Coordinates of C-alpha atoms and ligand atoms in Angstrom, one line a residue:
X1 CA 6.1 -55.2 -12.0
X2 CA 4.3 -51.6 -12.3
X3 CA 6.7 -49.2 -10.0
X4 CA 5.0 -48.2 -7.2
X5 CA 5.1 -44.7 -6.2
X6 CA 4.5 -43.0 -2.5
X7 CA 2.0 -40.7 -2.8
X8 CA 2.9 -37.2 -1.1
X9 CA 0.0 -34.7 0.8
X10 CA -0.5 -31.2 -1.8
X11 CA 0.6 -29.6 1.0
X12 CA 3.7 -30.9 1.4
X13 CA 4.5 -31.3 -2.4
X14 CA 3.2 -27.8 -3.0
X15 CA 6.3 -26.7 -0.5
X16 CA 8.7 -28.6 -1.7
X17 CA 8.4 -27.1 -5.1
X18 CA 8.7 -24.0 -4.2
X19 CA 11.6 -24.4 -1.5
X20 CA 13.5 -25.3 -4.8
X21 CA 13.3 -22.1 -6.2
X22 CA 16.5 -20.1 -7.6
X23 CA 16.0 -16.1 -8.0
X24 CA 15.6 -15.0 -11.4
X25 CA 17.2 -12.0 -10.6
X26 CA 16.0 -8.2 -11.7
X27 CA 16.2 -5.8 -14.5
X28 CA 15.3 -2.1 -15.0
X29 CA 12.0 -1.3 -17.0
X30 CA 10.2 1.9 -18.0
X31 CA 7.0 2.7 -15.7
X32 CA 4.7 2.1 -18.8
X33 CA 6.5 -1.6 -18.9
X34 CA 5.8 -2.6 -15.2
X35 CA 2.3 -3.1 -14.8
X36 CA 1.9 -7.0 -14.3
X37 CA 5.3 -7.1 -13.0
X38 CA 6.8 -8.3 -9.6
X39 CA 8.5 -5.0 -7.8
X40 CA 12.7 -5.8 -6.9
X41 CA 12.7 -2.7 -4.9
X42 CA 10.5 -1.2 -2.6
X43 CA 8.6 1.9 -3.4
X44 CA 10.0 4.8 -1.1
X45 CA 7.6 7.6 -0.7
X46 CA 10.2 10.7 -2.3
X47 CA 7.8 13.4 -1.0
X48 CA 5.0 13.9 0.7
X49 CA 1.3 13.6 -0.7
X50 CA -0.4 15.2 -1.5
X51 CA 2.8 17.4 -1.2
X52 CA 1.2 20.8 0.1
X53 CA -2.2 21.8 1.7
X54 CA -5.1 21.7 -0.6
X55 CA -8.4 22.4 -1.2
X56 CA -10.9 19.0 -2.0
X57 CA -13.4 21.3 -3.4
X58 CA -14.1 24.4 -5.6
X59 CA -15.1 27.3 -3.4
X60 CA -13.9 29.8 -1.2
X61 CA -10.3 29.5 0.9
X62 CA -11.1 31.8 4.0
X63 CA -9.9 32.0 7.7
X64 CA -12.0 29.7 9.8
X65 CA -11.8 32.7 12.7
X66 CA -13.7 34.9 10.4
X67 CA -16.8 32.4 10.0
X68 CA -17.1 32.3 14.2
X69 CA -20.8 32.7 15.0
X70 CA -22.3 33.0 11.5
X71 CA -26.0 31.2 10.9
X72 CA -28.6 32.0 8.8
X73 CA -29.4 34.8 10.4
X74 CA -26.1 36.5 10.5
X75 CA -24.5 35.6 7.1
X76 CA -20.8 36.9 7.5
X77 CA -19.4 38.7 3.7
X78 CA -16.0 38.1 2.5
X79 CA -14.1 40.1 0.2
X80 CA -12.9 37.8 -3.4
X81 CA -9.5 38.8 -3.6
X82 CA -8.1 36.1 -6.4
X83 CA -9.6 33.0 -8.0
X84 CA -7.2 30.2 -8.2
X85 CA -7.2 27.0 -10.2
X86 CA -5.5 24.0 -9.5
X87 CA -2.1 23.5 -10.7
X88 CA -1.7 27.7 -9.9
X89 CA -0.6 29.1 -6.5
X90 CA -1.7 32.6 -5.0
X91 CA 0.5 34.9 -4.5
X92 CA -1.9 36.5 -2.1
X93 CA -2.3 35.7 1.5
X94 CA -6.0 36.1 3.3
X95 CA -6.5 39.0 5.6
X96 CA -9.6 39.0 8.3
X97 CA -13.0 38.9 6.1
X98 CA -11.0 37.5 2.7
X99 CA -11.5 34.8 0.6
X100 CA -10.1 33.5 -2.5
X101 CA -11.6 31.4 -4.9
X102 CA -10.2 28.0 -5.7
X103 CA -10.5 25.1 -7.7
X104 CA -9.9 21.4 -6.0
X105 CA -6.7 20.4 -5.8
X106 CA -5.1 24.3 -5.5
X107 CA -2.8 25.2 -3.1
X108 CA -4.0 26.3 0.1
X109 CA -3.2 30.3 0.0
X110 CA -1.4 31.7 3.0
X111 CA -3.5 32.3 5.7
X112 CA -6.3 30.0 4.9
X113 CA -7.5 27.2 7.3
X114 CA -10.9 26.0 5.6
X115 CA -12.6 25.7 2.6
X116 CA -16.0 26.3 1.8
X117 CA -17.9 24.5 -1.1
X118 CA -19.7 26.8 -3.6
X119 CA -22.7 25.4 -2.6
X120 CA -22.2 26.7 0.8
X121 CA -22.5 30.4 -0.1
X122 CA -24.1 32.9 -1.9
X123 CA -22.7 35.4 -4.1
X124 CA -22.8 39.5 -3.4
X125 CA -21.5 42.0 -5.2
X126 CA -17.8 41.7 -4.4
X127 CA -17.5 38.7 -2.9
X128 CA -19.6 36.1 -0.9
X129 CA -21.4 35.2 2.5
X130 CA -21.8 32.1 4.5
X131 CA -24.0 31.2 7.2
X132 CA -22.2 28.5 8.8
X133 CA -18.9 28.7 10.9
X134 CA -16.0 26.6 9.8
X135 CA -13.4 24.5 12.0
X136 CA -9.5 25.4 11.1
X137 CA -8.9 22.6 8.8
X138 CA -12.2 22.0 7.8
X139 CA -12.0 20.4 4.2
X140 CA -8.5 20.9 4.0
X141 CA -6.7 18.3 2.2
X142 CA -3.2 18.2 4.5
X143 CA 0.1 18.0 3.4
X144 CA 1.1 14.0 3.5
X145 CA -2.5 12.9 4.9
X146 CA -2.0 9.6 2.4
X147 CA 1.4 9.5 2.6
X148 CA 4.6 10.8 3.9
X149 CA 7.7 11.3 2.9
X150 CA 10.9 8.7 2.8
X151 CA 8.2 5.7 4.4
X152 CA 7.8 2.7 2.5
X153 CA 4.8 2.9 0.4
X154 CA 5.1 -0.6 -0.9
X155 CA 7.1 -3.6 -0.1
X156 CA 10.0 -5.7 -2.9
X157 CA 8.0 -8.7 -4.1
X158 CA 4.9 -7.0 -4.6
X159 CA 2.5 -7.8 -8.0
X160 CA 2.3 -4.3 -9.4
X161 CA -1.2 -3.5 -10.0
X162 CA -2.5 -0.5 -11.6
X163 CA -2.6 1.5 -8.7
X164 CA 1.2 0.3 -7.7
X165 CA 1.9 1.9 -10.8
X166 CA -0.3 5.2 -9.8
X167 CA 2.3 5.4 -7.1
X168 CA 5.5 4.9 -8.8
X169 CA 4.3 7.7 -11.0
X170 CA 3.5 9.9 -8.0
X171 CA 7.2 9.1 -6.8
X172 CA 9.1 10.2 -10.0
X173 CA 10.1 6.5 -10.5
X174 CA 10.4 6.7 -14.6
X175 CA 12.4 3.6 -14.1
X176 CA 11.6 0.6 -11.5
X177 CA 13.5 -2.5 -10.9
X178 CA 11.7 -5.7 -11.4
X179 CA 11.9 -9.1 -11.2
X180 CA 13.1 -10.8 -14.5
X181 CA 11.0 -13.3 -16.0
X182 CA 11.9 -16.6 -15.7
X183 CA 13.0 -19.0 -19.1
X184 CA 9.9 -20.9 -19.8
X185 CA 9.8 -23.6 -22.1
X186 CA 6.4 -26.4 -22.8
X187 CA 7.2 -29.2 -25.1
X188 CA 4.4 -32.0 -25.0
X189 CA 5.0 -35.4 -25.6
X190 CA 2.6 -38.2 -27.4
X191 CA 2.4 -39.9 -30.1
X192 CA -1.1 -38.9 -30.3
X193 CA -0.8 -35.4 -31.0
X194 CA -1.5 -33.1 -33.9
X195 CA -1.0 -29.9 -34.5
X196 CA -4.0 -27.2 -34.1
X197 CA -4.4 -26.8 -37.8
X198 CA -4.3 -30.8 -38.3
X199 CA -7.2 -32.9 -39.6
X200 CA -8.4 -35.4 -37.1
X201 CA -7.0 -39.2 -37.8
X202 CA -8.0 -42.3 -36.1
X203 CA -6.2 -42.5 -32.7
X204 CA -5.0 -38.9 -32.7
X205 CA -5.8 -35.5 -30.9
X206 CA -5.7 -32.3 -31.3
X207 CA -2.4 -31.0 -28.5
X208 CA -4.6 -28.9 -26.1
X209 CA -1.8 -28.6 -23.4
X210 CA 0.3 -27.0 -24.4
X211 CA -1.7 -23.7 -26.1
X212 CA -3.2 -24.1 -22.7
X213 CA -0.4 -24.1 -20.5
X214 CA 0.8 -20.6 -22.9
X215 CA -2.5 -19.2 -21.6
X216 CA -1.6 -20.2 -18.2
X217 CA 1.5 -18.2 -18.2
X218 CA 0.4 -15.1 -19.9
X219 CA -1.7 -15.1 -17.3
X220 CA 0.9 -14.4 -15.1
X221 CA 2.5 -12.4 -17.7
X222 CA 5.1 -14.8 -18.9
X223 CA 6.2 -15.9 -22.1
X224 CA 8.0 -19.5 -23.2
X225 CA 9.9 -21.0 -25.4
X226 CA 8.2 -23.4 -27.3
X227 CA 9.5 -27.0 -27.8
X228 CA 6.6 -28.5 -30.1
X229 CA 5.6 -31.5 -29.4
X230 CA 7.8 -35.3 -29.4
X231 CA 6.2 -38.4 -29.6
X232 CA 7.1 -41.2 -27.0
X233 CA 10.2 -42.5 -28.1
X234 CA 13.1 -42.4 -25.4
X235 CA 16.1 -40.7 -27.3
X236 CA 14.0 -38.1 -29.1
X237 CA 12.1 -37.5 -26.0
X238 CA 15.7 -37.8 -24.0
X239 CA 17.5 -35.5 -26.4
X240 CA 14.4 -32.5 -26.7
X241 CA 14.2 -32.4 -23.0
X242 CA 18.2 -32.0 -22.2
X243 CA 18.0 -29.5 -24.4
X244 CA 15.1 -27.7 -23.4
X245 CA 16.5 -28.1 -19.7
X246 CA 19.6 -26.8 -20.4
X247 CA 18.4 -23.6 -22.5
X248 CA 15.4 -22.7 -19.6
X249 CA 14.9 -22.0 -15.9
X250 CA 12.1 -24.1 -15.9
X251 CA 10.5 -27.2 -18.8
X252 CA 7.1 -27.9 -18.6
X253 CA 6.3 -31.1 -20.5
X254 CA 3.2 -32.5 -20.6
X255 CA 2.4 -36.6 -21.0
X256 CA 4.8 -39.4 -20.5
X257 CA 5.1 -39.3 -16.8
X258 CA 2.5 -42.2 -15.3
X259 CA 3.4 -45.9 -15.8
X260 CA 2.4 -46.9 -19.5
X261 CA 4.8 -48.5 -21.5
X262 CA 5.2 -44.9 -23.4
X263 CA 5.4 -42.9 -20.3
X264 CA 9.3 -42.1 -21.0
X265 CA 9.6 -38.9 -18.5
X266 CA 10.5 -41.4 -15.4
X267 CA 13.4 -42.6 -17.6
X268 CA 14.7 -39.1 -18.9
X269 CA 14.7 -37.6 -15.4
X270 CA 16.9 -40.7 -14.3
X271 CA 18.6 -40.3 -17.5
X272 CA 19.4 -36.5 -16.5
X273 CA 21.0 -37.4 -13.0
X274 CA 17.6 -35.1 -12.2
X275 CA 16.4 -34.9 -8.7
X276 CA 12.7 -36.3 -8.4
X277 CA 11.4 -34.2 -5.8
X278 CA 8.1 -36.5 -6.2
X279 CA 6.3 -38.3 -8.5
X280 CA 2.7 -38.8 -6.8
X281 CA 0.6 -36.6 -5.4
X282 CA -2.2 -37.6 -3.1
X283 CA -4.8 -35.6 -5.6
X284 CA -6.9 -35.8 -8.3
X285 CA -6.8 -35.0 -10.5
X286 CA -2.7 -35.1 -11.1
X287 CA -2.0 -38.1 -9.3
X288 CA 1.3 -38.5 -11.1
X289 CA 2.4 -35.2 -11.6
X290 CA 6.2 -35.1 -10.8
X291 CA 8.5 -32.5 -10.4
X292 CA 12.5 -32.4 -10.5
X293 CA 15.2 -30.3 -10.3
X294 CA 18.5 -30.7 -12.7
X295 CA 21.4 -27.8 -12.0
X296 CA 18.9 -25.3 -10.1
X297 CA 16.2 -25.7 -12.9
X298 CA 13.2 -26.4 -13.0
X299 CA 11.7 -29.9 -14.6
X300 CA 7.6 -29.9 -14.3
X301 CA 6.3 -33.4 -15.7
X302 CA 2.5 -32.6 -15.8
X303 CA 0.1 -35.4 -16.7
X304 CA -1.1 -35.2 -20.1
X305 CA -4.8 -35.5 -19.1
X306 CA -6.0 -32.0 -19.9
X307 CA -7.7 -31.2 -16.3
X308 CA -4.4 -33.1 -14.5
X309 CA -2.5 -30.5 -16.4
X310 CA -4.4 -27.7 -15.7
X311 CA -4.7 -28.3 -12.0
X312 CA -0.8 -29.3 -11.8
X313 CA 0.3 -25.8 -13.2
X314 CA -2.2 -23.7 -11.0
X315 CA -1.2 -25.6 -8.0
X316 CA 3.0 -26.2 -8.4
X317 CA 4.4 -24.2 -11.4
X318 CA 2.7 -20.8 -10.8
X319 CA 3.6 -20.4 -6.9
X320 CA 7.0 -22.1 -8.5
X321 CA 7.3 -19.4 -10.7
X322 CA 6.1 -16.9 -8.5
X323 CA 8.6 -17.6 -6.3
X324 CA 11.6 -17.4 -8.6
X325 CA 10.8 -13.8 -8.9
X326 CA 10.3 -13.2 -5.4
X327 CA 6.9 -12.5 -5.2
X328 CA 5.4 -12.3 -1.8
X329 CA 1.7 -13.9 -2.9
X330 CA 2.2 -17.2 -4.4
X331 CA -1.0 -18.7 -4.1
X332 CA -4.3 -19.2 -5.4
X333 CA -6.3 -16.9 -3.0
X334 CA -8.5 -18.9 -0.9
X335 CA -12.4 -19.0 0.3
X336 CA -15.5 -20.9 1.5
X337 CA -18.4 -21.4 -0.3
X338 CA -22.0 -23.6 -0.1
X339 CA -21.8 -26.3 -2.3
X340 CA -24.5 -25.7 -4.9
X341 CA -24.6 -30.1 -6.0
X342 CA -24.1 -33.3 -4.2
X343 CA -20.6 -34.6 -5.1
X344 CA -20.7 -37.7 -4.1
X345 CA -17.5 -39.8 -5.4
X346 CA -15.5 -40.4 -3.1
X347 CA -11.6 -40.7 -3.1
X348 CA -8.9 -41.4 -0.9
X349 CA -6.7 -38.6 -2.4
X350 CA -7.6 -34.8 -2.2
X351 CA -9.6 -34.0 -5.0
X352 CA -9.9 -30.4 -7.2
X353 CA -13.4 -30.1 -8.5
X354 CA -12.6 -27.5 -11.8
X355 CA -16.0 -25.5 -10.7
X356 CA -18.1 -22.3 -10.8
X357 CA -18.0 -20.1 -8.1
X358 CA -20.4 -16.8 -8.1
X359 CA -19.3 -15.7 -4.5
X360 CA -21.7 -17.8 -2.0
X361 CA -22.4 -20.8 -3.9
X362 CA -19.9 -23.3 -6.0
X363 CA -21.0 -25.9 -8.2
X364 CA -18.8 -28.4 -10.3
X365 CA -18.5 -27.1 -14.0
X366 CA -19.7 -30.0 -15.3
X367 CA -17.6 -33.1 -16.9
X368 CA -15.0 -33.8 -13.8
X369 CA -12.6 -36.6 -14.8
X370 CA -9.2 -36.3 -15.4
X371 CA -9.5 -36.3 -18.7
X372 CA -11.9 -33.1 -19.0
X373 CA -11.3 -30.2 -21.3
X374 CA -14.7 -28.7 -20.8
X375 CA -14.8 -28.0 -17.0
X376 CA -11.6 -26.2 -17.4
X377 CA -13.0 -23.7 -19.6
X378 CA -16.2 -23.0 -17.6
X379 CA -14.9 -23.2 -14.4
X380 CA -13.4 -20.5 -12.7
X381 CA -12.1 -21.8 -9.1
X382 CA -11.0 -25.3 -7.9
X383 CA -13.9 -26.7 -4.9
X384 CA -11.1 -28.6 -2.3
X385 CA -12.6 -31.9 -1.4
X386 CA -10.2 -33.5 1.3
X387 CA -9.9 -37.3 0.9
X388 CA -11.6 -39.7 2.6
X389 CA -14.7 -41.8 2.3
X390 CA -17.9 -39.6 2.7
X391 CA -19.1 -38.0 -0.5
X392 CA -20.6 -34.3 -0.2
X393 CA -24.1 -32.7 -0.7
X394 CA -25.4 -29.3 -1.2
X395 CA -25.3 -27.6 1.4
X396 CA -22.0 -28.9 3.0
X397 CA -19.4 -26.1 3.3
X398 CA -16.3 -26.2 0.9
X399 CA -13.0 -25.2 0.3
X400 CA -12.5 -23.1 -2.8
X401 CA -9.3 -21.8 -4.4
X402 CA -9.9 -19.0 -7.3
X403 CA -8.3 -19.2 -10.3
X404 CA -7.4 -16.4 -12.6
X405 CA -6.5 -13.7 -10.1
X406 CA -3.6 -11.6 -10.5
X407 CA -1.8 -11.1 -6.9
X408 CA -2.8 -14.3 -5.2
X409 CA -2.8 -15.1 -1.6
X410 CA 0.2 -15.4 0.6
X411 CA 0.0 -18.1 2.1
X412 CA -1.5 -21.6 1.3
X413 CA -4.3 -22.3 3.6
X414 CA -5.8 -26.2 3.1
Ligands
LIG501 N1 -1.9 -48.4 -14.7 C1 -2.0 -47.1 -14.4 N2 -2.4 -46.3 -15.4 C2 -2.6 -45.0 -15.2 C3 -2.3 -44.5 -14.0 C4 -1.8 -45.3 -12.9 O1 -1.6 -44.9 -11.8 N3 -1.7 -46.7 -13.2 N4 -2.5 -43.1 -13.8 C5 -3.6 -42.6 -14.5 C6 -3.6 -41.2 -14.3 S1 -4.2 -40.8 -12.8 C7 -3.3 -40.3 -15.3 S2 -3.6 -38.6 -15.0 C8 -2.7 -40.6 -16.5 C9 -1.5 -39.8 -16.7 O2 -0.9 -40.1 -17.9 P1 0.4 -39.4 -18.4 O3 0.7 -38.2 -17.6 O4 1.5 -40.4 -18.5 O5 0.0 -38.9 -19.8 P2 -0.2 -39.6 -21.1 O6 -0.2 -41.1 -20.9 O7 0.8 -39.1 -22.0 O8 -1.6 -39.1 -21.6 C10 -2.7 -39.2 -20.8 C11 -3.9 -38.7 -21.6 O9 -3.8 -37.4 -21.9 C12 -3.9 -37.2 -23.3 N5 -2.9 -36.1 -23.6 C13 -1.6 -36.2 -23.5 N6 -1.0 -35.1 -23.9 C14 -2.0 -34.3 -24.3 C15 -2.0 -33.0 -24.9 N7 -0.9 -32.3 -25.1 N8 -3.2 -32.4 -25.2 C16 -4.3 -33.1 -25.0 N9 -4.4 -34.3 -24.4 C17 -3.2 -34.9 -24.1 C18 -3.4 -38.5 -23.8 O10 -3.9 -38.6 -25.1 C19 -4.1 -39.4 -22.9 O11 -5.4 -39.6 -23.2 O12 -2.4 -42.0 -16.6 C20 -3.4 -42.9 -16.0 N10 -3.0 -44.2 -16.2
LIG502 O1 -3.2 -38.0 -12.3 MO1 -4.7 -38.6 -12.7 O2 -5.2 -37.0 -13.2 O3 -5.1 -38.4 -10.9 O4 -6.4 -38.9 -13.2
LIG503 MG1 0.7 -42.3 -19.7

């Protein structure tokens, strides 16, 4: 008698997985290290910024007072008295009818209000006129206009992009805390595979996964250990996967985990006093993805059919392992978009269409079964087609997740 399995809804399996998660914990790394990284600290604004007045443009610091009432036909002269650049400060400060040149991004000098732009006046002998009045302030950068000092810039938890890092430079931070990666190992199971730099047999394949699945996480900016690949025989499997549980925070095999009479995973996890969390999904493709936990790890059983794979790490590990390192946005950021081609097989279960997405219209990328390679490599989002009987035609609005962004979305919206 085949075992029969209780499908759960993505939504619910999705939290479930990440409920489980165990913090991997932080670790100090240089600024130049962090980009990619998910902040353990918040960023604390240490001073002001900018940090003193400034000018925006090169021109002419004056008093606005002075420009009252000039026009074209009563240009007002002021004096030069010093020529500033930025990074230098005057020592000078503007009397009535002064100005000082200066570069953007100079300090104000004392007694300026306004800026004007060099291509606002016209030069005289010692100095300059104008023929337009100027507002105090006018293009005056002020002192903590972006931010201000001791507020939190940025919250713990958040991806840092390149312009988080722009700000830990402005703050002085030389050093920032950061989440620690978590242990990743990938062993895939099957008789059936060869290595990369094998010759094709009868009955064998090339392993895809798992090169794929280390693509997947250096996408997030992870590394793994790497457990090769066992071929379905209970004790090897058995003895390779304690193993690789017990030296990782998280195993990722691939294969083994649906109902055949070589699908050993179901056996090992029982084998491992494991927790199943669930063993069917109410998707497609991944029907029989399973996840379990053993001592606060992580064990990820992902089908071996390449798409089933794919669409199992995108959808459990990464918000898994995202969460482990306390990132705020787990998920794949959501959107709408017309569907560019009638799909119309229908399917009880949930189904992610690997497709191509171009910002208004998404189209499946071709070859959809489970078994797929291609449409993982020219798709770039996941179309959401809920289960049910009716197929869909062009036109219809769809879900669509996006694959291959950095931050993610916070919260899972289907
Ligand atoms: N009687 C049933 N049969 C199957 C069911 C079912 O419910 N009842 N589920 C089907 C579904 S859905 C899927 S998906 C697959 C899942 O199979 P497994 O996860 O057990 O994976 P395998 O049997 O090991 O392999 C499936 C397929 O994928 C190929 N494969 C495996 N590993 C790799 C790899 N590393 N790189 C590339 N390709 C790989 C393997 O050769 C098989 O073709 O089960 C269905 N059957
Ligand atoms: O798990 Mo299977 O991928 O639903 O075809
Ligand atoms: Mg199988």
């Amino acid at each position: 008698m085949v075992e029969k399995r209780t499908p759960l809804a993505v939504a619910e399996a999705v939290k479930k997985v990440v409920e489980q998660a165990v913090p991997s914990g932080a670790e100090t790394v240089n600024l130049e290290e962090s980009y990619g990284r998910i902040l353990a600290e918040p960023i604390v604004a240490s001073s002001d910024v900018p940090p003193f007045d400034r000018s925006p443009y090169d021109g002419f610091a004056i008093r606005s007072i002075d420009s009252e009432g000039a026009s074209g036909d009563n240009r007002i002269a002021f004096k030069v008295i010093d020529h500033i650049g930025a990074g230098e400060v005057s020592v000078k400060k503007l009397e009535a009818f002064e100005a000082i040149r200066i570069m953007t991004g100079a300090q104000l000098p004392k007694g300026a209000d306004a800026v004007v732009m060099f291509e606002q006046t016209k030069e005289v002998e010692d100095g300059i006129t104008i023929r337009k009045p100027f507002l105090p302030l006018e293009n005056v950068s002020l002192q903590g206009e972006d931010l201000q000092k001791d507020e939190i810039v940025i919250d713990s938890g958040s991806f840092i992009n390149p312009g988080t890092v722009a700000l830990l430079a402005t703050f002085g931070y030389s050093q920032v805390l950061v989440a620690k990666k978590p242990v990743v190992g990938i062993l895939s199971t099957g008789t059936e595979l060869l290595s990369v730099e094998d010759d094709l047999v009868p009955g064998k394949i090339r392993n895809s996964n798992g090169p794929m699945i280390v693509a997947q996480l250096k996408r997030m900016g992870l590394t793994c250990e790497m457990y090769g690949m066992s071929v379905d025989n209970l004790d090897e499997s058995y003895r390779v996967v304690k193993k690789a549980a017990e030296e990782t925070d998280c195993l990722i095999t691939t294969g083994g985990v649906s109902v055949g009479d070589f699908d050993f995973l179901p056996a090992i996890y029982e084998k491992l006093g494991a927790q199943v969390l669930f063993n069917k999904v109410a998707m497609r493709p991944g029907s029989v993805t399973t996840v379990a936990v053993a001592n606060g790890r992580y064990l990820f059983g992902l089908s071996g059919n390449p798409s089933a794979c794919f669409t199992g790490f995108e959808l459990f590990v990464r918000p898994a392992l995202l969460n482990m390192m306390g990132a705020q946005k787990l998920y794949m950021p959501h959107t709408t978009a017309t569907l560019g081609e009638d799909f119309t097989k229908a399917n009880p279960f949930t189904r992610f269409v690997r497709a191509i997405y171009d910002g208004q219209m998404v189209s499946p990328a071709g070859f959809n079964k489970s078994n797929a390679v291609s449409s993982i490599a020219r798709g770039n989002a996941l179309i959401v087609l809920p289960g049910g009987s009716r197929g869909y035609e062009a036109g219809d609005t769809v879900d669509v997740l996006l694959l291959g962004s950095e931050e993610g979305a916070a919260r899972w919206q289907l």
